[in-house]
Amino acid sequence: MSEKVEELLEFLTSRNNSQAYQALKVLEEMSAESSCLYPHMDKFLAMVSSGNSYVRTRGLALVAHNAKWDVDGKVDGIIDEHLEHITDEKPTCARQYIKLLPLLAEAKPALAPKIVSALRDANVARYPDSMRPWFKKTSATACSR
């Protein structure tokens, strides 16, 4: 299994977005079942800083999916920087991240107030007028979970 995991992790940063997305889905399923990917949390956290929004989104997803296994408090230590992705420069990345926040809050209940506050205080002025209602609605939904 270790070789398969390593291969899937390599695919996460592939230029082939279809292949990377398929790897992400498999890794998310694995994360739901066991802590086997938690040793790679530092890699997921590093992906969050990628200049490539697709890689960044995958990193955000895997951090959220593995937060329940975070016995070392890695997510707690970077939560402020992490929550900045609520208003990511790429709207698609921000949308995907906002959808993941209930999962993160469920895994880390102590962070839930900070997550809710960040959602409520998010300045969505950088996004086109047509997208702002979606952000507000999704943020409100995420806050209510």
Short mmCIF file of C-alpha atoms in Angstrom, two decimals:
data_model
loop_
_atom_site.label_atom_id
_atom_site.label_comp_id
_atom_site.label_asym_id
_atom_site.label_seq_id
_atom_site.Cartn_x
_atom_site.Cartn_y
_atom_site.Cartn_z
CA MET A 1 0.00 0.00 0.00
CA SER A 2 2.88 2.37 0.71
CA GLU A 3 3.94 2.43 -2.95
CA LYS A 4 0.35 3.15 -4.00
CA VAL A 5 0.12 6.02 -1.51
CA GLU A 6 3.42 7.48 -2.69
CA GLU A 7 2.22 7.29 -6.29
CA LEU A 8 -1.08 8.96 -5.43
CA LEU A 9 0.75 11.70 -3.52
CA GLU A 10 2.92 12.35 -6.56
CA PHE A 11 -0.17 12.62 -8.76
CA LEU A 12 -1.53 15.41 -6.53
CA THR A 13 0.86 17.90 -8.09
CA SER A 14 0.66 16.50 -11.61
CA ARG A 15 -0.03 18.81 -14.53
CA ASN A 16 -2.64 16.27 -15.57
CA ASN A 17 -5.55 17.67 -13.56
CA SER A 18 -7.77 14.67 -14.28
CA GLN A 19 -5.17 12.30 -12.88
CA ALA A 20 -4.58 14.59 -9.89
CA TYR A 21 -8.29 14.85 -9.16
CA GLN A 22 -8.69 11.06 -9.25
CA ALA A 23 -5.76 10.72 -6.84
CA LEU A 24 -7.37 13.29 -4.56
CA LYS A 25 -10.64 11.36 -4.45
CA VAL A 26 -8.87 8.10 -3.55
CA LEU A 27 -6.81 9.85 -0.86
CA GLU A 28 -9.94 11.48 0.58
CA GLU A 29 -11.58 8.05 0.85
CA MET A 30 -8.48 6.65 2.53
CA SER A 31 -8.49 9.59 4.96
CA ALA A 32 -12.06 8.85 5.94
CA GLU A 33 -11.18 5.29 6.89
CA SER A 34 -7.86 5.57 8.70
CA SER A 35 -5.01 7.80 9.78
CA CYS A 36 -2.65 6.25 7.23
CA LEU A 37 -2.16 9.59 5.46
CA TYR A 38 -1.59 11.69 8.56
CA PRO A 39 2.20 11.21 8.32
CA HIS A 40 1.92 13.24 5.09
CA MET A 41 0.13 16.18 6.73
CA ASP A 42 3.19 18.42 6.30
CA LYS A 43 3.04 17.78 2.55
CA PHE A 44 -0.65 18.72 2.49
CA LEU A 45 0.07 21.86 4.50
CA ALA A 46 2.85 22.80 2.07
CA MET A 47 0.50 22.32 -0.88
CA VAL A 48 -1.78 24.97 0.64
CA SER A 49 0.91 27.55 -0.18
CA SER A 50 1.29 26.49 -3.80
CA GLY A 51 1.09 29.12 -6.51
CA ASN A 52 -1.06 26.67 -8.47
CA SER A 53 -4.67 27.01 -7.33
CA TYR A 54 -5.48 23.40 -8.23
CA VAL A 55 -2.65 22.11 -6.05
CA ARG A 56 -3.66 24.57 -3.32
CA THR A 57 -7.25 23.33 -3.41
CA ARG A 58 -6.13 19.71 -3.18
CA GLY A 59 -3.94 20.56 -0.20
CA LEU A 60 -6.81 22.34 1.55
CA ALA A 61 -9.05 19.34 0.95
CA LEU A 62 -6.56 16.84 2.33
CA VAL A 63 -5.83 18.98 5.38
CA ALA A 64 -9.57 19.10 6.11
CA HIS A 65 -10.00 15.36 5.55
CA ASN A 66 -7.07 14.50 7.80
CA ALA A 67 -7.74 17.04 10.56
CA LYS A 68 -9.55 14.40 12.61
CA TRP A 69 -6.27 12.49 12.85
CA ASP A 70 -4.25 15.57 13.87
CA VAL A 71 -2.88 14.46 17.24
CA ASP A 72 0.04 16.89 16.97
CA GLY A 73 -2.07 20.04 16.61
CA LYS A 74 -0.61 20.95 13.23
CA VAL A 75 -3.89 22.39 11.98
CA ASP A 76 -4.35 24.36 15.19
CA GLY A 77 -0.92 25.91 14.68
CA ILE A 78 -1.64 27.23 11.18
CA ILE A 79 -5.36 27.93 11.37
CA ASP A 80 -5.09 31.71 10.94
CA GLU A 81 -3.12 31.40 7.69
CA HIS A 82 -5.31 28.53 6.61
CA LEU A 83 -8.51 30.53 7.01
CA GLU A 84 -7.18 33.22 4.68
CA HIS A 85 -8.21 30.88 1.86
CA ILE A 86 -11.83 31.78 2.53
CA THR A 87 -11.01 34.74 0.29
CA ASP A 88 -8.42 33.02 -1.89
CA GLU A 89 -7.36 34.95 -4.96
CA LYS A 90 -8.99 32.24 -7.05
CA PRO A 91 -12.75 32.13 -6.43
CA THR A 92 -12.95 28.42 -7.24
CA CYS A 93 -10.37 27.64 -4.59
CA ALA A 94 -12.26 29.79 -2.06
CA ARG A 95 -15.56 28.07 -2.90
CA GLN A 96 -14.09 24.60 -2.51
CA TYR A 97 -12.43 25.58 0.75
CA ILE A 98 -15.60 27.06 2.24
CA LYS A 99 -17.40 23.81 1.48
CA LEU A 100 -14.72 21.95 3.48
CA LEU A 101 -14.95 24.10 6.58
CA PRO A 102 -17.77 22.13 8.26
CA LEU A 103 -15.58 19.01 7.99
CA LEU A 104 -12.68 20.90 9.54
CA ALA A 105 -14.87 22.30 12.34
CA GLU A 106 -16.28 18.85 13.06
CA ALA A 107 -12.78 17.40 13.34
CA LYS A 108 -11.50 20.32 15.41
CA PRO A 109 -14.42 21.61 17.51
CA ALA A 110 -12.15 23.98 19.45
CA LEU A 111 -11.46 25.80 16.16
CA ALA A 112 -15.13 26.12 15.21
CA PRO A 113 -15.60 29.61 16.74
CA LYS A 114 -12.54 30.88 14.86
CA ILE A 115 -13.82 29.33 11.63
CA VAL A 116 -17.28 30.87 12.06
CA SER A 117 -15.76 34.25 12.85
CA ALA A 118 -13.52 34.11 9.77
CA LEU A 119 -16.49 33.25 7.58
CA ARG A 120 -18.60 36.07 9.00
CA ASP A 121 -15.78 38.60 8.69
CA ALA A 122 -14.65 37.58 5.20
CA ASN A 123 -14.39 40.50 2.80
CA VAL A 124 -15.69 39.21 -0.52
CA ALA A 125 -15.32 42.57 -2.26
CA ARG A 126 -12.52 41.14 -4.40
CA TYR A 127 -15.00 38.88 -6.20
CA PRO A 128 -17.37 39.90 -8.98
CA ASP A 129 -20.81 41.08 -7.87
CA SER A 130 -22.35 37.98 -9.42
CA MET A 131 -20.40 35.70 -7.04
CA ARG A 132 -20.93 37.55 -3.77
CA PRO A 133 -24.41 36.15 -3.04
CA TRP A 134 -23.04 32.62 -3.40
CA PHE A 135 -20.23 33.35 -0.92
CA LYS A 136 -22.60 34.87 1.59
CA LYS A 137 -25.10 32.01 1.28
CA THR A 138 -22.44 29.30 1.50
CA SER A 139 -20.71 31.01 4.39
CA ALA A 140 -24.00 31.28 6.26
CA THR A 141 -24.70 27.59 5.61
CA ALA A 142 -21.22 26.60 6.76
CA CYS A 143 -21.62 28.73 9.92
CA SER A 144 -24.90 27.07 10.80
CA ARG A 145 -23.55 23.50 10.70
#
